[in-house]
């Protein structure tokens, strides 16, 4: 595994970047190409000039982004918190008013007990977290509540990664000869090349 972000100064290698991009196929990288910490050298050897370490590496930035994603509140959650906060002064006034009328502290405190501002403040984030957990059970990662809220308004969804909707198992669909060779001759030459390359 490559421990740091850097530029290749010597050698070449096949590097698996699935931890960064989700792409399962290894990529051939040579001198001058950038490599990232957390990716894996499958074949070859390289010498890397370090350009970023620790928290500055791309993989750590991705981890920090995921860790901070819980702070991304949905708009409905902010509205619920504002509503709950605005109810508190009225609840306190009602408690005071009840005590002045009845001179009974138990009746006055019962007004605070039925105050529903806490329920409003707690119900919204719990429902958002519950929805995000349900999505994760179906192998979907949602970065925050506001994205979940925007998803309800979405009309089109575009997937850009191999492996998201596909199995990432490339197959030969068709063989087209660009020269005078027939399809069978092309296949024969490919199989000969594979045997030579593997040995």
Short mmCIF file of N, CA and C in Angstrom, two decimals:
data_model
loop_
_atom_site.label_atom_id
_atom_site.label_comp_id
_atom_site.label_asym_id
_atom_site.label_seq_id
_atom_site.Cartn_x
_atom_site.Cartn_y
_atom_site.Cartn_z
N UNK A 1 0.84 -1.20 0.00
CA UNK A 1 0.00 0.00 0.00
C UNK A 1 0.88 1.25 0.00
N UNK A 2 0.49 2.23 -0.80
CA UNK A 2 1.23 3.50 -0.85
C UNK A 2 0.80 4.33 0.37
N UNK A 3 1.77 4.76 1.21
CA UNK A 3 1.40 5.43 2.45
C UNK A 3 1.13 6.93 2.34
N UNK A 4 1.61 7.56 1.26
CA UNK A 4 1.52 9.02 1.13
C UNK A 4 1.10 9.41 -0.29
N UNK A 5 0.70 10.67 -0.47
CA UNK A 5 0.47 11.20 -1.81
C UNK A 5 1.81 11.65 -2.38
N UNK A 6 2.03 11.38 -3.67
CA UNK A 6 3.30 11.78 -4.26
C UNK A 6 3.32 11.63 -5.76
N UNK A 7 4.48 12.00 -6.33
CA UNK A 7 4.69 11.90 -7.78
C UNK A 7 5.76 10.84 -8.04
N UNK A 8 5.53 10.01 -9.05
CA UNK A 8 6.50 8.94 -9.38
C UNK A 8 7.73 9.57 -10.02
N UNK A 9 8.90 9.28 -9.45
CA UNK A 9 10.17 9.79 -10.01
C UNK A 9 10.98 8.70 -10.68
N UNK A 10 10.61 7.43 -10.39
CA UNK A 10 11.33 6.32 -11.01
C UNK A 10 10.44 5.08 -11.00
N UNK A 11 10.53 4.29 -12.08
CA UNK A 11 9.80 3.04 -12.18
C UNK A 11 8.40 3.20 -12.75
N UNK A 12 7.69 2.10 -12.84
CA UNK A 12 6.28 2.10 -13.26
C UNK A 12 5.58 0.93 -12.60
N UNK A 13 4.27 1.06 -12.46
CA UNK A 13 3.51 0.02 -11.74
C UNK A 13 2.05 0.05 -12.12
N UNK A 14 1.39 -1.08 -11.88
CA UNK A 14 -0.06 -1.18 -12.00
C UNK A 14 -0.62 -0.90 -10.61
N UNK A 15 -1.44 0.15 -10.49
CA UNK A 15 -1.93 0.58 -9.18
C UNK A 15 -3.44 0.45 -9.11
N UNK A 16 -3.90 -0.20 -8.05
CA UNK A 16 -5.34 -0.36 -7.79
C UNK A 16 -5.81 0.83 -6.97
N UNK A 17 -6.69 1.65 -7.56
CA UNK A 17 -7.19 2.86 -6.89
C UNK A 17 -8.65 2.71 -6.45
N UNK A 18 -9.09 1.47 -6.23
CA UNK A 18 -10.50 1.23 -5.89
C UNK A 18 -10.90 1.90 -4.57
N UNK A 19 -9.95 2.06 -3.65
CA UNK A 19 -10.26 2.72 -2.38
C UNK A 19 -10.57 4.20 -2.57
N UNK A 20 -10.08 4.78 -3.69
CA UNK A 20 -10.30 6.21 -3.97
C UNK A 20 -11.45 6.43 -4.94
N UNK A 21 -11.48 5.64 -6.01
CA UNK A 21 -12.39 5.90 -7.11
C UNK A 21 -13.51 4.88 -7.25
N UNK A 22 -13.33 3.70 -6.64
CA UNK A 22 -14.32 2.63 -6.82
C UNK A 22 -14.08 1.81 -8.07
N UNK A 23 -13.11 2.23 -8.89
CA UNK A 23 -12.78 1.52 -10.13
C UNK A 23 -11.95 0.28 -9.78
N UNK A 24 -12.44 -0.93 -10.11
CA UNK A 24 -11.74 -2.15 -9.68
C UNK A 24 -10.49 -2.49 -10.50
N UNK A 25 -10.37 -1.96 -11.71
CA UNK A 25 -9.25 -2.32 -12.57
C UNK A 25 -8.03 -1.46 -12.25
N UNK A 26 -6.86 -2.10 -12.20
CA UNK A 26 -5.62 -1.38 -11.91
C UNK A 26 -5.25 -0.45 -13.06
N UNK A 27 -4.55 0.65 -12.72
CA UNK A 27 -4.15 1.65 -13.71
C UNK A 27 -2.64 1.68 -13.82
N UNK A 28 -2.13 1.71 -15.05
CA UNK A 28 -0.68 1.76 -15.26
C UNK A 28 -0.19 3.19 -15.06
N UNK A 29 0.77 3.37 -14.14
CA UNK A 29 1.31 4.70 -13.87
C UNK A 29 2.82 4.69 -14.04
N UNK A 30 3.31 5.76 -14.68
CA UNK A 30 4.74 5.87 -14.96
C UNK A 30 5.30 7.17 -14.36
N UNK A 31 6.53 7.49 -14.70
CA UNK A 31 7.21 8.68 -14.15
C UNK A 31 6.39 9.94 -14.41
N UNK A 32 6.25 10.77 -13.36
CA UNK A 32 5.52 12.03 -13.47
C UNK A 32 4.06 11.93 -13.05
N UNK A 33 3.52 10.72 -12.98
CA UNK A 33 2.12 10.54 -12.59
C UNK A 33 1.97 10.66 -11.07
N UNK A 34 0.80 11.12 -10.64
CA UNK A 34 0.52 11.27 -9.21
C UNK A 34 -0.10 10.00 -8.66
N UNK A 35 0.37 9.58 -7.48
CA UNK A 35 -0.22 8.44 -6.77
C UNK A 35 -0.74 8.93 -5.42
N UNK A 36 -1.72 8.22 -4.88
CA UNK A 36 -2.35 8.66 -3.63
C UNK A 36 -2.19 7.61 -2.54
N UNK A 37 -2.07 8.10 -1.31
CA UNK A 37 -2.00 7.22 -0.15
C UNK A 37 -3.27 6.40 -0.04
N UNK A 38 -3.12 5.13 0.35
CA UNK A 38 -4.29 4.26 0.47
C UNK A 38 -4.51 3.40 -0.76
N UNK A 39 -3.85 3.74 -1.88
CA UNK A 39 -3.95 2.90 -3.09
C UNK A 39 -2.89 1.81 -3.02
N UNK A 40 -3.03 0.76 -3.83
CA UNK A 40 -2.19 -0.43 -3.70
C UNK A 40 -1.44 -0.71 -5.00
N UNK A 41 -0.12 -0.97 -4.87
CA UNK A 41 0.70 -1.38 -6.02
C UNK A 41 0.48 -2.87 -6.25
N UNK A 42 -0.10 -3.22 -7.40
CA UNK A 42 -0.37 -4.63 -7.72
C UNK A 42 0.82 -5.29 -8.42
N UNK A 43 1.43 -4.55 -9.36
CA UNK A 43 2.59 -5.07 -10.09
C UNK A 43 3.58 -3.95 -10.30
N UNK A 44 4.87 -4.28 -10.33
CA UNK A 44 5.90 -3.30 -10.59
C UNK A 44 6.44 -2.68 -9.32
N UNK A 45 7.34 -1.71 -9.50
CA UNK A 45 7.90 -0.99 -8.34
C UNK A 45 8.13 0.46 -8.74
N UNK A 46 7.95 1.35 -7.77
CA UNK A 46 8.08 2.78 -8.03
C UNK A 46 8.80 3.47 -6.87
N UNK A 47 9.43 4.58 -7.20
CA UNK A 47 9.97 5.48 -6.18
C UNK A 47 9.16 6.76 -6.27
N UNK A 48 8.66 7.21 -5.13
CA UNK A 48 7.71 8.33 -5.10
C UNK A 48 8.30 9.52 -4.34
N UNK A 49 8.17 10.70 -4.93
CA UNK A 49 8.53 11.94 -4.23
C UNK A 49 7.28 12.42 -3.49
N UNK A 50 7.39 12.56 -2.17
CA UNK A 50 6.24 12.88 -1.32
C UNK A 50 5.76 14.31 -1.56
N UNK A 51 4.46 14.48 -1.76
CA UNK A 51 3.88 15.83 -1.90
C UNK A 51 2.85 16.12 -0.81
N UNK A 52 2.37 15.08 -0.11
CA UNK A 52 1.41 15.30 0.99
C UNK A 52 1.46 14.13 1.96
N UNK A 53 1.42 14.45 3.27
CA UNK A 53 1.43 13.41 4.29
C UNK A 53 0.32 13.67 5.32
N UNK A 54 0.05 12.66 6.11
CA UNK A 54 -0.93 12.73 7.21
C UNK A 54 -2.27 13.30 6.77
N UNK A 55 -2.72 14.39 7.39
CA UNK A 55 -4.05 14.96 7.14
C UNK A 55 -4.18 15.59 5.77
N UNK A 56 -3.04 15.84 5.09
CA UNK A 56 -3.07 16.49 3.79
C UNK A 56 -3.32 15.51 2.64
N UNK A 57 -3.22 14.21 2.91
CA UNK A 57 -3.44 13.23 1.84
C UNK A 57 -4.91 13.20 1.44
N UNK A 58 -5.15 12.81 0.22
CA UNK A 58 -6.52 12.83 -0.30
C UNK A 58 -7.42 11.86 0.45
N UNK A 59 -6.90 10.69 0.81
CA UNK A 59 -7.72 9.69 1.52
C UNK A 59 -8.17 10.22 2.88
N UNK A 60 -7.29 10.96 3.58
CA UNK A 60 -7.66 11.53 4.87
C UNK A 60 -8.67 12.66 4.71
N UNK A 61 -8.58 13.40 3.62
CA UNK A 61 -9.58 14.45 3.35
C UNK A 61 -10.95 13.84 3.11
N UNK A 62 -10.99 12.69 2.42
CA UNK A 62 -12.25 11.99 2.19
C UNK A 62 -12.82 11.48 3.52
N UNK A 63 -11.95 10.94 4.38
CA UNK A 63 -12.38 10.44 5.69
C UNK A 63 -12.95 11.57 6.54
N UNK A 64 -12.27 12.73 6.54
CA UNK A 64 -12.74 13.89 7.30
C UNK A 64 -14.09 14.39 6.78
N UNK A 65 -14.25 14.35 5.45
CA UNK A 65 -15.51 14.77 4.85
C UNK A 65 -16.66 13.89 5.32
N UNK A 66 -16.41 12.58 5.37
CA UNK A 66 -17.43 11.63 5.82
C UNK A 66 -17.74 11.84 7.30
N UNK A 67 -16.69 12.06 8.11
CA UNK A 67 -16.89 12.27 9.55
C UNK A 67 -17.69 13.53 9.84
N UNK A 68 -17.47 14.57 9.03
CA UNK A 68 -18.17 15.84 9.25
C UNK A 68 -19.53 15.90 8.56
N UNK A 69 -19.89 14.84 7.85
CA UNK A 69 -21.14 14.86 7.09
C UNK A 69 -22.37 14.92 7.99
N UNK A 70 -22.23 14.48 9.25
CA UNK A 70 -23.37 14.51 10.17
C UNK A 70 -23.78 15.94 10.51
N UNK A 71 -22.86 16.89 10.28
CA UNK A 71 -23.17 18.30 10.57
C UNK A 71 -24.01 18.95 9.48
N UNK A 72 -24.20 18.25 8.37
CA UNK A 72 -24.97 18.81 7.26
C UNK A 72 -26.46 18.58 7.53
N UNK A 73 -27.08 19.56 8.13
CA UNK A 73 -28.48 19.41 8.54
C UNK A 73 -29.43 19.65 7.38
N UNK A 74 -30.56 19.00 7.45
CA UNK A 74 -31.65 19.26 6.50
C UNK A 74 -32.31 20.59 6.86
N UNK A 75 -32.89 21.23 5.88
CA UNK A 75 -33.56 22.51 6.10
C UNK A 75 -34.73 22.34 7.08
N UNK A 76 -35.43 21.23 6.98
CA UNK A 76 -36.57 20.96 7.87
C UNK A 76 -36.10 20.82 9.32
N UNK A 77 -34.87 20.30 9.49
CA UNK A 77 -34.32 20.15 10.83
C UNK A 77 -34.03 21.52 11.46
N UNK A 78 -33.48 22.43 10.67
CA UNK A 78 -33.21 23.79 11.16
C UNK A 78 -34.52 24.51 11.51
N UNK A 79 -35.54 24.30 10.68
CA UNK A 79 -36.85 24.92 10.96
C UNK A 79 -37.46 24.36 12.24
N UNK A 80 -37.31 23.05 12.44
CA UNK A 80 -37.85 22.41 13.65
C UNK A 80 -37.15 22.94 14.89
N UNK A 81 -35.82 23.12 14.82
CA UNK A 81 -35.07 23.65 15.95
C UNK A 81 -35.48 25.08 16.26
N UNK A 82 -35.67 25.87 15.21
CA UNK A 82 -36.10 27.26 15.41
C UNK A 82 -37.49 27.32 16.06
N UNK A 83 -38.38 26.45 15.58
CA UNK A 83 -39.74 26.40 16.15
C UNK A 83 -39.70 25.98 17.61
N UNK A 84 -38.89 24.95 17.92
CA UNK A 84 -38.78 24.47 19.30
C UNK A 84 -38.22 25.55 20.21
N UNK A 85 -37.19 26.26 19.75
CA UNK A 85 -36.59 27.33 20.56
C UNK A 85 -37.57 28.48 20.79
N UNK A 86 -38.40 28.76 19.79
CA UNK A 86 -39.35 29.87 19.93
C UNK A 86 -40.52 29.53 20.87
N UNK A 87 -40.77 28.23 21.09
CA UNK A 87 -41.85 27.81 21.99
C UNK A 87 -41.44 27.93 23.46
N UNK A 88 -40.14 27.80 23.75
CA UNK A 88 -39.65 27.76 25.14
C UNK A 88 -40.09 28.97 25.97
N UNK A 89 -39.95 30.23 25.48
CA UNK A 89 -40.40 31.37 26.30
C UNK A 89 -41.89 31.30 26.66
N UNK A 90 -42.72 30.85 25.71
CA UNK A 90 -44.17 30.73 25.97
C UNK A 90 -44.45 29.66 27.04
N UNK A 91 -43.66 28.57 27.00
CA UNK A 91 -43.83 27.52 28.01
C UNK A 91 -43.48 28.04 29.40
N UNK A 92 -42.39 28.81 29.48
CA UNK A 92 -41.98 29.37 30.77
C UNK A 92 -43.01 30.38 31.29
N UNK A 93 -43.55 31.19 30.38
CA UNK A 93 -44.60 32.16 30.77
C UNK A 93 -45.86 31.44 31.24
N UNK A 94 -46.23 30.36 30.56
CA UNK A 94 -47.41 29.58 30.95
C UNK A 94 -47.21 28.95 32.32
N UNK A 95 -45.98 28.47 32.58
CA UNK A 95 -45.66 27.89 33.89
C UNK A 95 -45.80 28.94 34.99
N UNK A 96 -45.23 30.12 34.76
CA UNK A 96 -45.30 31.22 35.72
C UNK A 96 -46.75 31.66 35.95
N UNK A 97 -47.50 31.77 34.86
CA UNK A 97 -48.89 32.20 34.94
C UNK A 97 -49.74 31.19 35.73
N UNK A 98 -49.47 29.89 35.49
CA UNK A 98 -50.19 28.83 36.22
C UNK A 98 -49.88 28.89 37.71
N UNK A 99 -48.63 29.14 38.04
CA UNK A 99 -48.25 29.22 39.46
C UNK A 99 -48.91 30.43 40.14
N UNK A 100 -48.95 31.56 39.42
CA UNK A 100 -49.57 32.76 39.99
C UNK A 100 -51.07 32.57 40.23
N UNK A 101 -51.73 31.82 39.34
CA UNK A 101 -53.17 31.57 39.48
C UNK A 101 -53.49 30.54 40.55
N UNK A 102 -52.70 29.47 40.59
CA UNK A 102 -53.04 28.34 41.47
C UNK A 102 -52.24 28.30 42.76
N UNK A 103 -51.08 28.96 42.79
CA UNK A 103 -50.15 28.90 43.93
C UNK A 103 -49.74 27.46 44.23
N UNK A 104 -49.79 26.62 43.16
CA UNK A 104 -49.45 25.20 43.31
C UNK A 104 -48.27 24.89 42.39
N UNK A 105 -47.12 24.57 42.98
CA UNK A 105 -45.90 24.33 42.18
C UNK A 105 -46.02 23.07 41.32
N UNK A 106 -46.76 22.06 41.80
CA UNK A 106 -46.92 20.82 41.03
C UNK A 106 -47.68 21.09 39.74
N UNK A 107 -48.75 21.86 39.81
CA UNK A 107 -49.52 22.20 38.61
C UNK A 107 -48.70 23.06 37.65
N UNK A 108 -47.90 23.95 38.22
CA UNK A 108 -47.05 24.80 37.39
C UNK A 108 -46.00 23.99 36.65
N UNK A 109 -45.38 23.03 37.38
CA UNK A 109 -44.35 22.18 36.75
C UNK A 109 -44.95 21.22 35.73
N UNK A 110 -46.22 20.88 35.90
CA UNK A 110 -46.86 19.98 34.93
C UNK A 110 -46.96 20.62 33.55
N UNK A 111 -47.01 21.97 33.53
CA UNK A 111 -47.01 22.68 32.24
C UNK A 111 -45.70 22.43 31.51
N UNK A 112 -44.59 22.45 32.28
CA UNK A 112 -43.28 22.17 31.67
C UNK A 112 -43.19 20.72 31.21
N UNK A 113 -43.85 19.82 31.94
CA UNK A 113 -43.80 18.39 31.59
C UNK A 113 -44.47 18.10 30.25
N UNK A 114 -45.53 18.85 29.93
CA UNK A 114 -46.24 18.60 28.67
C UNK A 114 -45.72 19.48 27.53
N UNK A 115 -44.69 20.28 27.82
CA UNK A 115 -44.08 21.10 26.77
C UNK A 115 -43.53 20.19 25.67
N UNK A 116 -43.89 20.45 24.42
CA UNK A 116 -43.50 19.55 23.32
C UNK A 116 -42.36 20.10 22.47
N UNK A 117 -41.66 21.14 22.94
CA UNK A 117 -40.55 21.68 22.15
C UNK A 117 -39.40 20.67 22.06
N UNK A 118 -39.17 19.91 23.14
CA UNK A 118 -38.12 18.88 23.11
C UNK A 118 -38.44 17.79 22.09
N UNK A 119 -39.72 17.42 22.05
CA UNK A 119 -40.14 16.37 21.10
C UNK A 119 -39.92 16.82 19.66
N UNK A 120 -40.22 18.11 19.40
CA UNK A 120 -40.02 18.65 18.04
C UNK A 120 -38.53 18.63 17.69
N UNK A 121 -37.70 19.04 18.67
CA UNK A 121 -36.27 19.14 18.43
C UNK A 121 -35.62 17.77 18.23
N UNK A 122 -36.14 16.76 18.91
CA UNK A 122 -35.56 15.42 18.83
C UNK A 122 -36.09 14.59 17.66
N UNK A 123 -37.36 14.77 17.33
CA UNK A 123 -37.99 13.91 16.33
C UNK A 123 -37.38 14.06 14.94
N UNK A 124 -37.07 15.31 14.55
CA UNK A 124 -36.57 15.54 13.19
C UNK A 124 -35.20 14.91 12.95
N UNK A 125 -34.17 15.18 13.81
CA UNK A 125 -32.88 14.54 13.55
C UNK A 125 -32.92 13.03 13.65
N UNK A 126 -33.76 12.51 14.57
CA UNK A 126 -33.86 11.05 14.70
C UNK A 126 -34.44 10.44 13.43
N UNK A 127 -35.43 11.10 12.84
CA UNK A 127 -36.02 10.58 11.60
C UNK A 127 -35.03 10.63 10.44
N UNK A 128 -34.20 11.70 10.41
CA UNK A 128 -33.19 11.82 9.35
C UNK A 128 -32.13 10.74 9.52
N UNK A 129 -31.64 10.56 10.75
CA UNK A 129 -30.63 9.53 11.01
C UNK A 129 -31.18 8.14 10.72
N UNK A 130 -32.45 7.93 11.08
CA UNK A 130 -33.09 6.64 10.80
C UNK A 130 -33.15 6.37 9.30
N UNK A 131 -33.48 7.39 8.53
CA UNK A 131 -33.53 7.25 7.06
C UNK A 131 -32.15 6.97 6.48
N UNK A 132 -31.12 7.64 7.02
CA UNK A 132 -29.75 7.42 6.55
C UNK A 132 -29.27 6.01 6.90
N UNK A 133 -29.67 5.53 8.08
CA UNK A 133 -29.30 4.17 8.50
C UNK A 133 -29.99 3.13 7.61
N UNK A 134 -31.26 3.39 7.31
CA UNK A 134 -32.00 2.49 6.42
C UNK A 134 -31.35 2.43 5.04
N UNK A 135 -30.91 3.60 4.56
CA UNK A 135 -30.23 3.66 3.25
C UNK A 135 -28.91 2.88 3.30
N UNK A 136 -28.17 3.00 4.41
CA UNK A 136 -26.89 2.29 4.52
C UNK A 136 -27.09 0.78 4.55
N UNK A 137 -28.22 0.34 5.09
CA UNK A 137 -28.54 -1.10 5.09
C UNK A 137 -28.74 -1.62 3.67
N UNK A 138 -29.10 -0.72 2.75
CA UNK A 138 -29.28 -1.08 1.34
C UNK A 138 -28.08 -0.64 0.50
N UNK A 139 -26.91 -0.46 1.17
CA UNK A 139 -25.63 -0.14 0.52
C UNK A 139 -25.65 1.21 -0.18
N UNK A 140 -26.35 2.19 0.42
CA UNK A 140 -26.35 3.56 -0.10
C UNK A 140 -25.82 4.48 0.98
N UNK A 141 -24.86 5.35 0.63
CA UNK A 141 -24.32 6.29 1.60
C UNK A 141 -24.87 7.68 1.30
N UNK A 142 -25.49 8.29 2.30
CA UNK A 142 -26.02 9.66 2.16
C UNK A 142 -25.19 10.55 3.07
N UNK A 143 -24.61 11.61 2.51
CA UNK A 143 -23.66 12.44 3.25
C UNK A 143 -24.30 13.26 4.36
N UNK A 144 -25.55 13.61 4.24
CA UNK A 144 -26.18 14.43 5.27
C UNK A 144 -27.67 14.60 5.01
N UNK A 145 -28.34 15.18 6.00
CA UNK A 145 -29.79 15.35 5.93
C UNK A 145 -30.25 16.21 4.78
N UNK A 146 -29.45 17.24 4.44
CA UNK A 146 -29.89 18.14 3.36
C UNK A 146 -29.89 17.43 2.01
N UNK A 147 -28.98 16.45 1.84
CA UNK A 147 -28.96 15.69 0.59
C UNK A 147 -30.15 14.74 0.53
N UNK A 148 -30.52 14.20 1.68
CA UNK A 148 -31.69 13.33 1.75
C UNK A 148 -32.95 14.12 1.41
N UNK A 149 -33.00 15.35 1.89
CA UNK A 149 -34.14 16.23 1.62
C UNK A 149 -34.20 16.60 0.14
N UNK A 150 -33.03 16.89 -0.44
CA UNK A 150 -32.98 17.24 -1.87
C UNK A 150 -33.33 16.05 -2.76
N UNK A 151 -33.05 14.84 -2.25
CA UNK A 151 -33.36 13.63 -3.02
C UNK A 151 -34.85 13.52 -3.31
N UNK A 152 -35.67 13.99 -2.37
CA UNK A 152 -37.13 13.95 -2.55
C UNK A 152 -37.58 14.83 -3.71
N UNK A 153 -36.79 15.87 -4.01
CA UNK A 153 -37.15 16.79 -5.09
C UNK A 153 -36.51 16.40 -6.43
N UNK A 154 -35.59 15.44 -6.40
CA UNK A 154 -34.84 15.07 -7.61
C UNK A 154 -35.73 14.40 -8.65
N UNK A 155 -35.50 14.77 -9.92
CA UNK A 155 -36.23 14.15 -11.03
C UNK A 155 -35.32 13.21 -11.82
N UNK A 156 -34.00 13.46 -11.76
CA UNK A 156 -33.04 12.64 -12.49
C UNK A 156 -31.85 12.34 -11.59
N UNK A 157 -31.37 11.09 -11.63
CA UNK A 157 -30.18 10.70 -10.86
C UNK A 157 -29.15 10.17 -11.85
N UNK A 158 -27.91 10.66 -11.76
CA UNK A 158 -26.84 10.25 -12.66
C UNK A 158 -25.78 9.50 -11.85
N UNK A 159 -25.46 8.27 -12.25
CA UNK A 159 -24.43 7.47 -11.59
C UNK A 159 -23.17 7.53 -12.46
N UNK A 160 -22.01 7.78 -11.80
CA UNK A 160 -20.79 7.96 -12.59
C UNK A 160 -19.70 6.94 -12.30
N UNK A 161 -19.91 6.04 -11.36
CA UNK A 161 -18.84 5.12 -11.01
C UNK A 161 -19.10 3.72 -11.53
N UNK A 162 -18.04 3.07 -12.02
CA UNK A 162 -18.14 1.67 -12.38
C UNK A 162 -18.33 0.87 -11.10
N UNK A 163 -19.26 -0.04 -11.11
CA UNK A 163 -19.53 -0.83 -9.93
C UNK A 163 -20.74 -0.35 -9.16
N UNK A 164 -21.23 0.86 -9.46
CA UNK A 164 -22.42 1.36 -8.76
C UNK A 164 -23.65 0.61 -9.23
N UNK A 165 -23.81 0.54 -10.54
CA UNK A 165 -24.94 -0.19 -11.12
C UNK A 165 -24.49 -1.43 -11.88
N UNK A 166 -23.20 -1.50 -12.16
CA UNK A 166 -22.67 -2.64 -12.92
C UNK A 166 -21.86 -3.54 -12.01
N UNK A 167 -21.47 -4.70 -12.53
CA UNK A 167 -20.69 -5.65 -11.74
C UNK A 167 -19.19 -5.47 -11.93
N UNK A 168 -18.79 -4.52 -12.78
CA UNK A 168 -17.37 -4.21 -13.02
C UNK A 168 -16.58 -5.44 -13.48
N UNK A 169 -17.20 -6.25 -14.34
CA UNK A 169 -16.54 -7.42 -14.93
C UNK A 169 -16.55 -7.25 -16.45
N UNK A 170 -15.52 -6.59 -17.01
CA UNK A 170 -15.52 -6.36 -18.46
C UNK A 170 -15.50 -7.67 -19.25
N UNK A 171 -16.23 -7.69 -20.36
CA UNK A 171 -16.29 -8.87 -21.23
C UNK A 171 -16.13 -8.42 -22.68
N UNK A 172 -15.61 -9.31 -23.50
CA UNK A 172 -15.47 -9.01 -24.92
C UNK A 172 -16.85 -9.15 -25.57
N UNK A 173 -17.33 -8.06 -26.13
CA UNK A 173 -18.66 -8.07 -26.74
C UNK A 173 -18.58 -8.41 -28.23
N UNK A 174 -17.52 -7.91 -28.91
CA UNK A 174 -17.43 -8.12 -30.35
C UNK A 174 -15.97 -8.00 -30.79
N UNK A 175 -15.58 -8.77 -31.76
CA UNK A 175 -14.21 -8.70 -32.29
C UNK A 175 -14.28 -8.19 -33.72
N UNK A 176 -13.60 -7.06 -33.97
CA UNK A 176 -13.57 -6.47 -35.32
C UNK A 176 -12.12 -6.40 -35.77
N UNK A 177 -11.80 -7.06 -36.86
CA UNK A 177 -10.45 -7.05 -37.40
C UNK A 177 -10.24 -5.82 -38.27
N UNK A 178 -9.16 -5.07 -37.99
CA UNK A 178 -8.87 -3.86 -38.77
C UNK A 178 -7.95 -4.16 -39.96
N UNK A 179 -7.38 -5.35 -40.01
CA UNK A 179 -6.49 -5.72 -41.11
C UNK A 179 -7.09 -6.81 -41.97
N UNK A 180 -6.22 -7.66 -42.52
CA UNK A 180 -6.67 -8.75 -43.39
C UNK A 180 -6.99 -10.03 -42.63
N UNK A 181 -6.75 -10.02 -41.31
CA UNK A 181 -6.98 -11.22 -40.50
C UNK A 181 -8.47 -11.44 -40.27
N UNK A 182 -8.84 -12.71 -40.22
CA UNK A 182 -10.24 -13.06 -39.91
C UNK A 182 -10.44 -13.01 -38.39
N UNK A 183 -11.67 -13.13 -37.99
CA UNK A 183 -12.01 -13.12 -36.55
C UNK A 183 -11.29 -14.25 -35.82
N UNK A 184 -11.28 -15.45 -36.40
CA UNK A 184 -10.63 -16.61 -35.78
C UNK A 184 -9.13 -16.42 -35.67
N UNK A 185 -8.52 -15.81 -36.71
CA UNK A 185 -7.07 -15.57 -36.68
C UNK A 185 -6.71 -14.55 -35.59
N UNK A 186 -7.56 -13.54 -35.41
CA UNK A 186 -7.33 -12.55 -34.34
C UNK A 186 -7.38 -13.22 -32.98
N UNK A 187 -8.38 -14.09 -32.78
CA UNK A 187 -8.49 -14.82 -31.51
C UNK A 187 -7.29 -15.72 -31.28
N UNK A 188 -6.80 -16.36 -32.34
CA UNK A 188 -5.65 -17.25 -32.22
C UNK A 188 -4.41 -16.48 -31.81
N UNK A 189 -4.21 -15.30 -32.43
CA UNK A 189 -3.04 -14.47 -32.09
C UNK A 189 -3.14 -13.94 -30.66
N UNK A 190 -4.35 -13.59 -30.22
CA UNK A 190 -4.55 -13.10 -28.85
C UNK A 190 -4.21 -14.18 -27.83
N UNK A 191 -4.63 -15.42 -28.12
CA UNK A 191 -4.36 -16.52 -27.19
C UNK A 191 -2.87 -16.83 -27.15
N UNK A 192 -2.17 -16.71 -28.29
CA UNK A 192 -0.72 -16.92 -28.33
C UNK A 192 -0.01 -15.84 -27.52
N UNK A 193 -0.46 -14.60 -27.67
CA UNK A 193 0.12 -13.46 -26.93
C UNK A 193 -0.07 -13.65 -25.42
N UNK A 194 -1.24 -14.13 -25.03
CA UNK A 194 -1.54 -14.32 -23.61
C UNK A 194 -0.64 -15.37 -23.01
N UNK A 195 -0.41 -16.49 -23.73
CA UNK A 195 0.46 -17.55 -23.24
C UNK A 195 1.90 -17.05 -23.09
N UNK A 196 2.36 -16.27 -24.09
CA UNK A 196 3.73 -15.74 -24.06
C UNK A 196 3.89 -14.75 -22.91
N UNK A 197 2.89 -13.89 -22.72
CA UNK A 197 2.93 -12.85 -21.68
C UNK A 197 2.91 -13.48 -20.29
N UNK A 198 2.08 -14.53 -20.11
CA UNK A 198 1.94 -15.17 -18.80
C UNK A 198 3.18 -15.94 -18.42
N UNK A 199 3.89 -16.54 -19.40
CA UNK A 199 5.09 -17.32 -19.08
C UNK A 199 6.27 -16.40 -18.91
#
